[in-house]
Amino acid sequence: MGFLPSRTPASATTKQVGDAAEDQALQYLQKQGLRLVQRNYRTPGRGGGEIDLIMRMQDGTTVFVEVRKRASGSHGGAAASVGGVKQRRIVFAARHYLSSLRTPPPCRFDVVLVEPEGLQWLQAAFDAG
């Protein structure tokens, strides 16, 4: 688990805020030794899922990362915003991604929280169950 201060301009659009949070998370994870495989992976068609970052650990584990940015900790903060529906969409997208590989690697689902207090990396935050 890591912790870094979070900074985003007050006049930024929602997309800019999200992109900045993903940039922050990506930089942090790369410093931890993970390598970027793909960013903003989307399944085709409507109603599918999206994965913010697909990373690979040095041991070959594929890590599907959801990045959540919240302006405050009220309503449970960023961690509470990754509920069951969001998890199912991420798992759906991950299965779609893995289906294109000859041999699926070990994988897990992480969440990186970007809040005013800083950045927090939750490893194995949920499973495909």
Tab-separated table of N, CA and C in Angstrom:
chain	number	residue	atom	x	y	z
A	1	MET	N	0.852	-1.155	0.000
A	1	MET	CA	0.000	0.000	0.000
A	1	MET	C	0.897	1.217	0.000
A	2	GLY	N	0.539	2.227	-0.808
A	2	GLY	CA	1.330	3.444	-0.894
A	2	GLY	C	0.497	4.652	-0.554
A	3	PHE	N	1.183	5.772	-0.352
A	3	PHE	CA	0.478	6.986	0.010
A	3	PHE	C	1.259	8.173	-0.530
A	4	LEU	N	0.656	8.939	-1.454
A	4	LEU	CA	1.259	10.138	-2.025
A	4	LEU	C	0.233	11.255	-2.000
A	5	PRO	N	0.648	12.527	-1.885
A	5	PRO	CA	-0.313	13.623	-1.924
A	5	PRO	C	-0.971	13.734	-3.294
A	6	SER	N	-2.200	14.186	-3.324
A	6	SER	CA	-2.965	14.329	-4.559
A	6	SER	C	-3.104	15.802	-4.910
A	7	ARG	N	-2.846	16.132	-6.205
A	7	ARG	CA	-2.995	17.519	-6.645
A	7	ARG	C	-3.681	17.552	-7.997
A	8	THR	N	-4.767	18.324	-8.123
A	8	THR	CA	-5.470	18.522	-9.370
A	8	THR	C	-5.967	19.964	-9.395
A	9	PRO	N	-5.819	20.671	-10.545
A	9	PRO	CA	-6.308	22.049	-10.621
A	9	PRO	C	-7.810	22.142	-10.350
A	10	ALA	N	-8.230	23.193	-9.654
A	10	ALA	CA	-9.639	23.360	-9.283
A	10	ALA	C	-10.537	23.566	-10.499
A	11	SER	N	-10.032	24.122	-11.598
A	11	SER	CA	-10.855	24.420	-12.768
A	11	SER	C	-10.899	23.279	-13.784
A	12	ALA	N	-10.372	22.105	-13.464
A	12	ALA	CA	-10.294	20.996	-14.406
A	12	ALA	C	-11.667	20.378	-14.660
A	13	THR	N	-11.868	19.849	-15.882
A	13	THR	CA	-13.101	19.135	-16.209
A	13	THR	C	-13.063	17.758	-15.555
A	14	THR	N	-14.203	17.075	-15.542
A	14	THR	CA	-14.272	15.737	-14.959
A	14	THR	C	-13.305	14.791	-15.668
A	15	LYS	N	-13.247	14.862	-17.000
A	15	LYS	CA	-12.321	14.001	-17.756
A	15	LYS	C	-10.878	14.340	-17.411
A	16	GLN	N	-10.551	15.613	-17.320
A	16	GLN	CA	-9.186	16.006	-16.971
A	16	GLN	C	-8.814	15.516	-15.572
A	17	VAL	N	-9.758	15.609	-14.650
A	17	VAL	CA	-9.517	15.133	-13.284
A	17	VAL	C	-9.262	13.624	-13.299
A	18	GLY	N	-10.101	12.889	-14.050
A	18	GLY	CA	-9.925	11.443	-14.146
A	18	GLY	C	-8.612	11.064	-14.804
A	19	ASP	N	-8.272	11.758	-15.886
A	19	ASP	CA	-7.003	11.481	-16.572
A	19	ASP	C	-5.813	11.772	-15.661
A	20	ALA	N	-5.890	12.870	-14.909
A	20	ALA	CA	-4.800	13.223	-13.987
A	20	ALA	C	-4.654	12.163	-12.897
A	21	ALA	N	-5.781	11.654	-12.397
A	21	ALA	CA	-5.739	10.607	-11.377
A	21	ALA	C	-5.114	9.335	-11.956
A	22	GLU	N	-5.489	8.985	-13.189
A	22	GLU	CA	-4.893	7.801	-13.835
A	22	GLU	C	-3.393	7.994	-14.049
A	23	ASP	N	-2.998	9.203	-14.462
A	23	ASP	CA	-1.573	9.500	-14.642
A	23	ASP	C	-0.819	9.309	-13.329
A	24	GLN	N	-1.390	9.829	-12.265
A	24	GLN	CA	-0.766	9.701	-10.937
A	24	GLN	C	-0.629	8.236	-10.535
A	25	ALA	N	-1.715	7.484	-10.710
A	25	ALA	CA	-1.708	6.066	-10.357
A	25	ALA	C	-0.686	5.312	-11.201
A	26	LEU	N	-0.652	5.599	-12.503
A	26	LEU	CA	0.291	4.928	-13.392
A	26	LEU	C	1.731	5.191	-12.966
A	27	GLN	N	2.055	6.440	-12.709
A	27	GLN	CA	3.415	6.783	-12.281
A	27	GLN	C	3.781	6.051	-10.989
A	28	TYR	N	2.854	6.021	-10.051
A	28	TYR	CA	3.107	5.350	-8.779
A	28	TYR	C	3.359	3.855	-8.992
A	29	LEU	N	2.472	3.211	-9.764
A	29	LEU	CA	2.604	1.766	-9.982
A	29	LEU	C	3.895	1.432	-10.736
A	30	GLN	N	4.274	2.269	-11.684
A	30	GLN	CA	5.530	2.036	-12.394
A	30	GLN	C	6.724	2.141	-11.446
A	31	LYS	N	6.666	3.062	-10.506
A	31	LYS	CA	7.741	3.175	-9.512
A	31	LYS	C	7.802	1.946	-8.614
A	32	GLN	N	6.672	1.240	-8.500
A	32	GLN	CA	6.631	0.017	-7.692
A	32	GLN	C	7.064	-1.206	-8.497
A	33	GLY	N	7.444	-1.002	-9.768
A	33	GLY	CA	7.958	-2.092	-10.588
A	33	GLY	C	6.970	-2.704	-11.559
A	34	LEU	N	5.738	-2.193	-11.627
A	34	LEU	CA	4.764	-2.718	-12.572
A	34	LEU	C	4.974	-2.064	-13.936
A	35	ARG	N	4.629	-2.804	-14.995
A	35	ARG	CA	4.778	-2.300	-16.357
A	35	ARG	C	3.400	-2.144	-16.991
A	36	LEU	N	3.188	-1.018	-17.688
A	36	LEU	CA	1.905	-0.773	-18.349
A	36	LEU	C	1.752	-1.692	-19.553
A	37	VAL	N	0.608	-2.380	-19.624
A	37	VAL	CA	0.264	-3.208	-20.771
A	37	VAL	C	-0.708	-2.441	-21.659
A	38	GLN	N	-1.752	-1.871	-21.035
A	38	GLN	CA	-2.755	-1.114	-21.782
A	38	GLN	C	-3.488	-0.169	-20.854
A	39	ARG	N	-3.903	0.963	-21.426
A	39	ARG	CA	-4.644	1.960	-20.657
A	39	ARG	C	-6.028	2.118	-21.271
A	40	ASN	N	-7.040	2.250	-20.420
A	40	ASN	CA	-8.431	2.450	-20.839
A	40	ASN	C	-8.912	1.372	-21.812
A	41	TYR	N	-8.760	0.110	-21.411
A	41	TYR	CA	-9.238	-1.019	-22.207
A	41	TYR	C	-10.756	-1.062	-22.118
A	42	ARG	N	-11.409	-1.093	-23.273
A	42	ARG	CA	-12.877	-1.132	-23.320
A	42	ARG	C	-13.336	-2.346	-24.122
A	43	THR	N	-14.424	-2.940	-23.678
A	43	THR	CA	-15.025	-4.020	-24.453
A	43	THR	C	-15.840	-3.375	-25.570
A	44	PRO	N	-15.994	-4.076	-26.685
A	44	PRO	CA	-16.792	-3.510	-27.780
A	44	PRO	C	-18.277	-3.481	-27.427
A	45	GLY	N	-19.005	-2.576	-28.034
A	45	GLY	CA	-20.453	-2.493	-27.840
A	45	GLY	C	-20.837	-1.745	-26.579
A	46	ARG	N	-22.129	-1.553	-26.446
A	46	ARG	CA	-22.658	-0.843	-25.282
A	46	ARG	C	-22.853	-1.793	-24.116
A	47	GLY	N	-22.800	-1.237	-22.924
A	47	GLY	CA	-23.077	-2.028	-21.736
A	47	GLY	C	-21.930	-2.909	-21.288
A	48	GLY	N	-20.781	-2.745	-21.910
A	48	GLY	CA	-19.625	-3.551	-21.537
A	48	GLY	C	-18.905	-2.940	-20.352
A	49	GLY	N	-17.634	-3.160	-20.312
A	49	GLY	CA	-16.849	-2.655	-19.202
A	49	GLY	C	-15.599	-1.959	-19.674
A	50	GLU	N	-14.927	-1.324	-18.730
A	50	GLU	CA	-13.671	-0.641	-19.009
A	50	GLU	C	-12.708	-0.894	-17.862
A	51	ILE	N	-11.445	-1.007	-18.224
A	51	ILE	CA	-10.389	-1.147	-17.221
A	51	ILE	C	-9.466	0.043	-17.397
A	52	ASP	N	-9.255	0.785	-16.314
A	52	ASP	CA	-8.421	1.988	-16.400
A	52	ASP	C	-6.997	1.655	-16.794
A	53	LEU	N	-6.380	0.720	-16.079
A	53	LEU	CA	-4.992	0.346	-16.342
A	53	LEU	C	-4.857	-1.170	-16.288
A	54	ILE	N	-4.181	-1.731	-17.280
A	54	ILE	CA	-3.793	-3.134	-17.216
A	54	ILE	C	-2.276	-3.116	-17.068
A	55	MET	N	-1.806	-3.676	-15.967
A	55	MET	CA	-0.387	-3.643	-15.630
A	55	MET	C	0.135	-5.075	-15.519
A	56	ARG	N	1.454	-5.228	-15.607
A	56	ARG	CA	2.058	-6.537	-15.404
A	56	ARG	C	3.127	-6.414	-14.330
A	57	MET	N	3.059	-7.311	-13.370
A	57	MET	CA	4.068	-7.360	-12.311
A	57	MET	C	5.299	-8.094	-12.832
A	58	GLN	N	6.389	-7.959	-12.122
A	58	GLN	CA	7.638	-8.606	-12.527
A	58	GLN	C	7.513	-10.126	-12.557
A	59	ASP	N	6.617	-10.685	-11.733
A	59	ASP	CA	6.432	-12.147	-11.722
A	59	ASP	C	5.480	-12.632	-12.809
A	60	GLY	N	4.983	-11.716	-13.664
A	60	GLY	CA	4.094	-12.081	-14.764
A	60	GLY	C	2.620	-11.933	-14.460
A	61	THR	N	2.262	-11.631	-13.228
A	61	THR	CA	0.859	-11.445	-12.868
A	61	THR	C	0.293	-10.221	-13.577
A	62	THR	N	-0.871	-10.382	-14.196
A	62	THR	CA	-1.572	-9.264	-14.809
A	62	THR	C	-2.451	-8.624	-13.739
A	63	VAL	N	-2.364	-7.304	-13.646
A	63	VAL	CA	-3.113	-6.567	-12.630
A	63	VAL	C	-4.076	-5.619	-13.334
A	64	PHE	N	-5.370	-5.823	-13.094
A	64	PHE	CA	-6.402	-4.949	-13.627
A	64	PHE	C	-6.665	-3.880	-12.564
A	65	VAL	N	-6.428	-2.619	-12.933
A	65	VAL	CA	-6.462	-1.537	-11.945
A	65	VAL	C	-7.614	-0.580	-12.222
A	66	GLU	N	-8.429	-0.368	-11.212
A	66	GLU	CA	-9.471	0.662	-11.240
A	66	GLU	C	-8.944	1.849	-10.451
A	67	VAL	N	-8.959	3.019	-11.075
A	67	VAL	CA	-8.499	4.240	-10.416
A	67	VAL	C	-9.729	5.054	-10.039
A	68	ARG	N	-9.811	5.435	-8.770
A	68	ARG	CA	-10.962	6.205	-8.287
A	68	ARG	C	-10.489	7.502	-7.662
A	69	LYS	N	-11.049	8.600	-8.120
A	69	LYS	CA	-10.727	9.938	-7.610
A	69	LYS	C	-11.961	10.481	-6.927
A	70	ARG	N	-11.781	10.989	-5.737
A	70	ARG	CA	-12.877	11.608	-4.996
A	70	ARG	C	-12.368	12.888	-4.351
A	71	ALA	N	-13.212	13.911	-4.364
A	71	ALA	CA	-12.844	15.208	-3.795
A	71	ALA	C	-12.902	15.202	-2.274
A	72	SER	N	-13.707	14.284	-1.710
A	72	SER	CA	-13.800	14.229	-0.250
A	72	SER	C	-14.041	12.799	0.197
A	73	GLY	N	-13.869	12.580	1.481
A	73	GLY	CA	-14.073	11.256	2.048
A	73	GLY	C	-15.511	10.992	2.450
A	74	SER	N	-16.412	11.950	2.231
A	74	SER	CA	-17.808	11.736	2.592
A	74	SER	C	-18.410	10.651	1.698
A	75	HIS	N	-19.442	9.999	2.157
A	75	HIS	CA	-20.096	8.905	1.445
A	75	HIS	C	-19.136	7.742	1.228
A	76	GLY	N	-18.162	7.563	2.113
A	76	GLY	CA	-17.250	6.434	2.019
A	76	GLY	C	-16.026	6.678	1.173
A	77	GLY	N	-15.916	7.818	0.522
A	77	GLY	CA	-14.739	8.117	-0.278
A	77	GLY	C	-14.641	7.251	-1.514
A	78	ALA	N	-13.459	7.224	-2.091
A	78	ALA	CA	-13.236	6.521	-3.354
A	78	ALA	C	-13.447	5.015	-3.232
A	79	ALA	N	-13.053	4.428	-2.120
A	79	ALA	CA	-13.171	2.971	-1.957
A	79	ALA	C	-14.625	2.521	-2.048
A	80	ALA	N	-15.535	3.285	-1.477
A	80	ALA	CA	-16.950	2.913	-1.481
A	80	ALA	C	-17.568	3.017	-2.867
A	81	SER	N	-16.917	3.726	-3.782
A	81	SER	CA	-17.492	3.909	-5.113
A	81	SER	C	-17.226	2.720	-6.036
A	82	VAL	N	-16.479	1.725	-5.584
A	82	VAL	CA	-16.224	0.531	-6.387
A	82	VAL	C	-17.135	-0.577	-5.852
A	83	GLY	N	-18.407	-0.431	-6.139
A	83	GLY	CA	-19.404	-1.374	-5.655
A	83	GLY	C	-19.554	-2.581	-6.560
A	84	GLY	N	-20.571	-3.369	-6.297
A	84	GLY	CA	-20.797	-4.620	-7.015
A	84	GLY	C	-20.988	-4.462	-8.511
A	85	VAL	N	-21.759	-3.466	-8.937
A	85	VAL	CA	-21.997	-3.267	-10.370
A	85	VAL	C	-20.693	-2.900	-11.067
A	86	LYS	N	-19.930	-1.992	-10.481
A	86	LYS	CA	-18.654	-1.581	-11.061
A	86	LYS	C	-17.695	-2.764	-11.116
A	87	GLN	N	-17.642	-3.543	-10.061
A	87	GLN	CA	-16.776	-4.721	-10.038
A	87	GLN	C	-17.149	-5.698	-11.152
A	88	ARG	N	-18.454	-5.946	-11.355
A	88	ARG	CA	-18.899	-6.872	-12.401
A	88	ARG	C	-18.488	-6.378	-13.788
A	89	ARG	N	-18.570	-5.069	-14.018
A	89	ARG	CA	-18.163	-4.517	-15.322
A	89	ARG	C	-16.661	-4.671	-15.546
A	90	ILE	N	-15.891	-4.468	-14.494
A	90	ILE	CA	-14.435	-4.628	-14.596
A	90	ILE	C	-14.093	-6.093	-14.853
A	91	VAL	N	-14.727	-7.002	-14.134
A	91	VAL	CA	-14.485	-8.438	-14.324
A	91	VAL	C	-14.885	-8.847	-15.746
A	92	PHE	N	-16.012	-8.338	-16.238
A	92	PHE	CA	-16.460	-8.629	-17.603
A	92	PHE	C	-15.390	-8.198	-18.612
A	93	ALA	N	-14.876	-6.980	-18.449
A	93	ALA	CA	-13.839	-6.468	-19.351
A	93	ALA	C	-12.558	-7.288	-19.229
A	94	ALA	N	-12.205	-7.674	-18.015
A	94	ALA	CA	-10.997	-8.486	-17.808
A	94	ALA	C	-11.135	-9.841	-18.498
A	95	ARG	N	-12.289	-10.466	-18.392
A	95	ARG	CA	-12.509	-11.760	-19.056
A	95	ARG	C	-12.407	-11.600	-20.574
A	96	HIS	N	-12.955	-10.507	-21.077
A	96	HIS	CA	-12.872	-10.229	-22.518
A	96	HIS	C	-11.409	-10.075	-22.933
A	97	TYR	N	-10.653	-9.313	-22.169
A	97	TYR	CA	-9.231	-9.122	-22.458
A	97	TYR	C	-8.481	-10.455	-22.415
A	98	LEU	N	-8.707	-11.232	-21.366
A	98	LEU	CA	-8.001	-12.509	-21.190
A	98	LEU	C	-8.358	-13.513	-22.287
A	99	SER	N	-9.575	-13.424	-22.834
A	99	SER	CA	-10.002	-14.382	-23.868
A	99	SER	C	-9.174	-14.240	-25.149
A	100	SER	N	-8.503	-13.107	-25.333
A	100	SER	CA	-7.684	-12.907	-26.527
A	100	SER	C	-6.269	-13.456	-26.359
A	101	LEU	N	-5.933	-13.921	-25.168
A	101	LEU	CA	-4.589	-14.439	-24.904
A	101	LEU	C	-4.560	-15.952	-25.060
A	102	ARG	N	-3.465	-16.448	-25.576
A	102	ARG	CA	-3.320	-17.901	-25.758
A	102	ARG	C	-3.327	-18.614	-24.416
A	103	THR	N	-2.533	-18.107	-23.475
A	103	THR	CA	-2.464	-18.682	-22.137
A	103	THR	C	-2.703	-17.576	-21.122
A	104	PRO	N	-3.868	-17.564	-20.488
A	104	PRO	CA	-4.140	-16.511	-19.501
A	104	PRO	C	-3.158	-16.565	-18.333
A	105	PRO	N	-2.597	-15.419	-17.953
A	105	PRO	CA	-1.666	-15.366	-16.829
A	105	PRO	C	-2.420	-15.309	-15.504
A	106	PRO	N	-1.696	-15.484	-14.401
A	106	PRO	CA	-2.343	-15.205	-13.111
A	106	PRO	C	-2.739	-13.733	-13.116
A	107	CYS	N	-3.832	-13.409	-12.462
A	107	CYS	CA	-4.264	-12.005	-12.443
A	107	CYS	C	-4.962	-11.670	-11.137
A	108	ARG	N	-5.117	-10.356	-10.934
A	108	ARG	CA	-5.836	-9.872	-9.751
A	108	ARG	C	-6.421	-8.506	-10.074
A	109	PHE	N	-7.294	-8.035	-9.184
A	109	PHE	CA	-7.975	-6.758	-9.346
A	109	PHE	C	-7.570	-5.822	-8.216
A	110	ASP	N	-6.935	-4.728	-8.586
A	110	ASP	CA	-6.493	-3.728	-7.615
A	110	ASP	C	-7.297	-2.447	-7.802
A	111	VAL	N	-7.303	-1.625	-6.777
A	111	VAL	CA	-7.913	-0.300	-6.841
A	111	VAL	C	-6.882	0.692	-6.336
A	112	VAL	N	-6.726	1.792	-7.069
A	112	VAL	CA	-5.887	2.890	-6.602
A	112	VAL	C	-6.829	4.044	-6.276
A	113	LEU	N	-6.788	4.474	-5.023
A	113	LEU	CA	-7.637	5.569	-4.544
A	113	LEU	C	-6.846	6.866	-4.570
A	114	VAL	N	-7.406	7.875	-5.208
A	114	VAL	CA	-6.786	9.187	-5.248
A	114	VAL	C	-7.746	10.133	-4.537
A	115	GLU	N	-7.361	10.551	-3.338
A	115	GLU	CA	-8.197	11.406	-2.506
A	115	GLU	C	-7.364	12.592	-2.044
A	116	PRO	N	-7.984	13.611	-1.463
A	116	PRO	CA	-7.229	14.787	-1.030
A	116	PRO	C	-6.054	14.443	-0.109
A	117	GLU	N	-6.210	13.394	0.678
A	117	GLU	CA	-5.154	12.991	1.608
A	117	GLU	C	-3.989	12.317	0.897
A	118	GLY	N	-4.203	11.864	-0.346
A	118	GLY	CA	-3.142	11.212	-1.085
A	118	GLY	C	-3.614	9.999	-1.862
A	119	LEU	N	-2.654	9.201	-2.280
A	119	LEU	CA	-2.905	8.030	-3.108
A	119	LEU	C	-2.724	6.772	-2.269
A	120	GLN	N	-3.627	5.815	-2.462
A	120	GLN	CA	-3.556	4.554	-1.729
A	120	GLN	C	-3.777	3.401	-2.704
A	121	TRP	N	-2.911	2.384	-2.657
A	121	TRP	CA	-2.977	1.233	-3.545
A	121	TRP	C	-3.532	0.040	-2.780
A	122	LEU	N	-4.724	-0.398	-3.177
A	122	LEU	CA	-5.363	-1.545	-2.533
A	122	LEU	C	-5.164	-2.762	-3.430
A	123	GLN	N	-4.264	-3.648	-3.049
A	123	GLN	CA	-3.965	-4.830	-3.838
A	123	GLN	C	-4.993	-5.920	-3.564
A	124	ALA	N	-5.380	-6.617	-4.621
A	124	ALA	CA	-6.393	-7.679	-4.515
A	124	ALA	C	-7.632	-7.148	-3.802
A	125	ALA	N	-8.115	-6.003	-4.263
A	125	ALA	CA	-9.249	-5.322	-3.623
A	125	ALA	C	-10.554	-6.099	-3.759
A	126	PHE	N	-10.685	-6.862	-4.840
A	126	PHE	CA	-11.852	-7.724	-5.027
A	126	PHE	C	-11.445	-8.847	-5.961
A	127	ASP	N	-12.333	-9.854	-6.102
A	127	ASP	CA	-12.018	-10.958	-7.004
A	127	ASP	C	-13.129	-11.164	-8.016
A	128	ALA	N	-12.906	-12.077	-8.936
A	128	ALA	CA	-13.866	-12.313	-10.022
A	128	ALA	C	-15.068	-13.111	-9.563
A	129	GLY	N	-15.032	-13.598	-8.323
A	129	GLY	CA	-16.076	-14.419	-7.751
A	129	GLY	C	-17.417	-14.144	-8.200
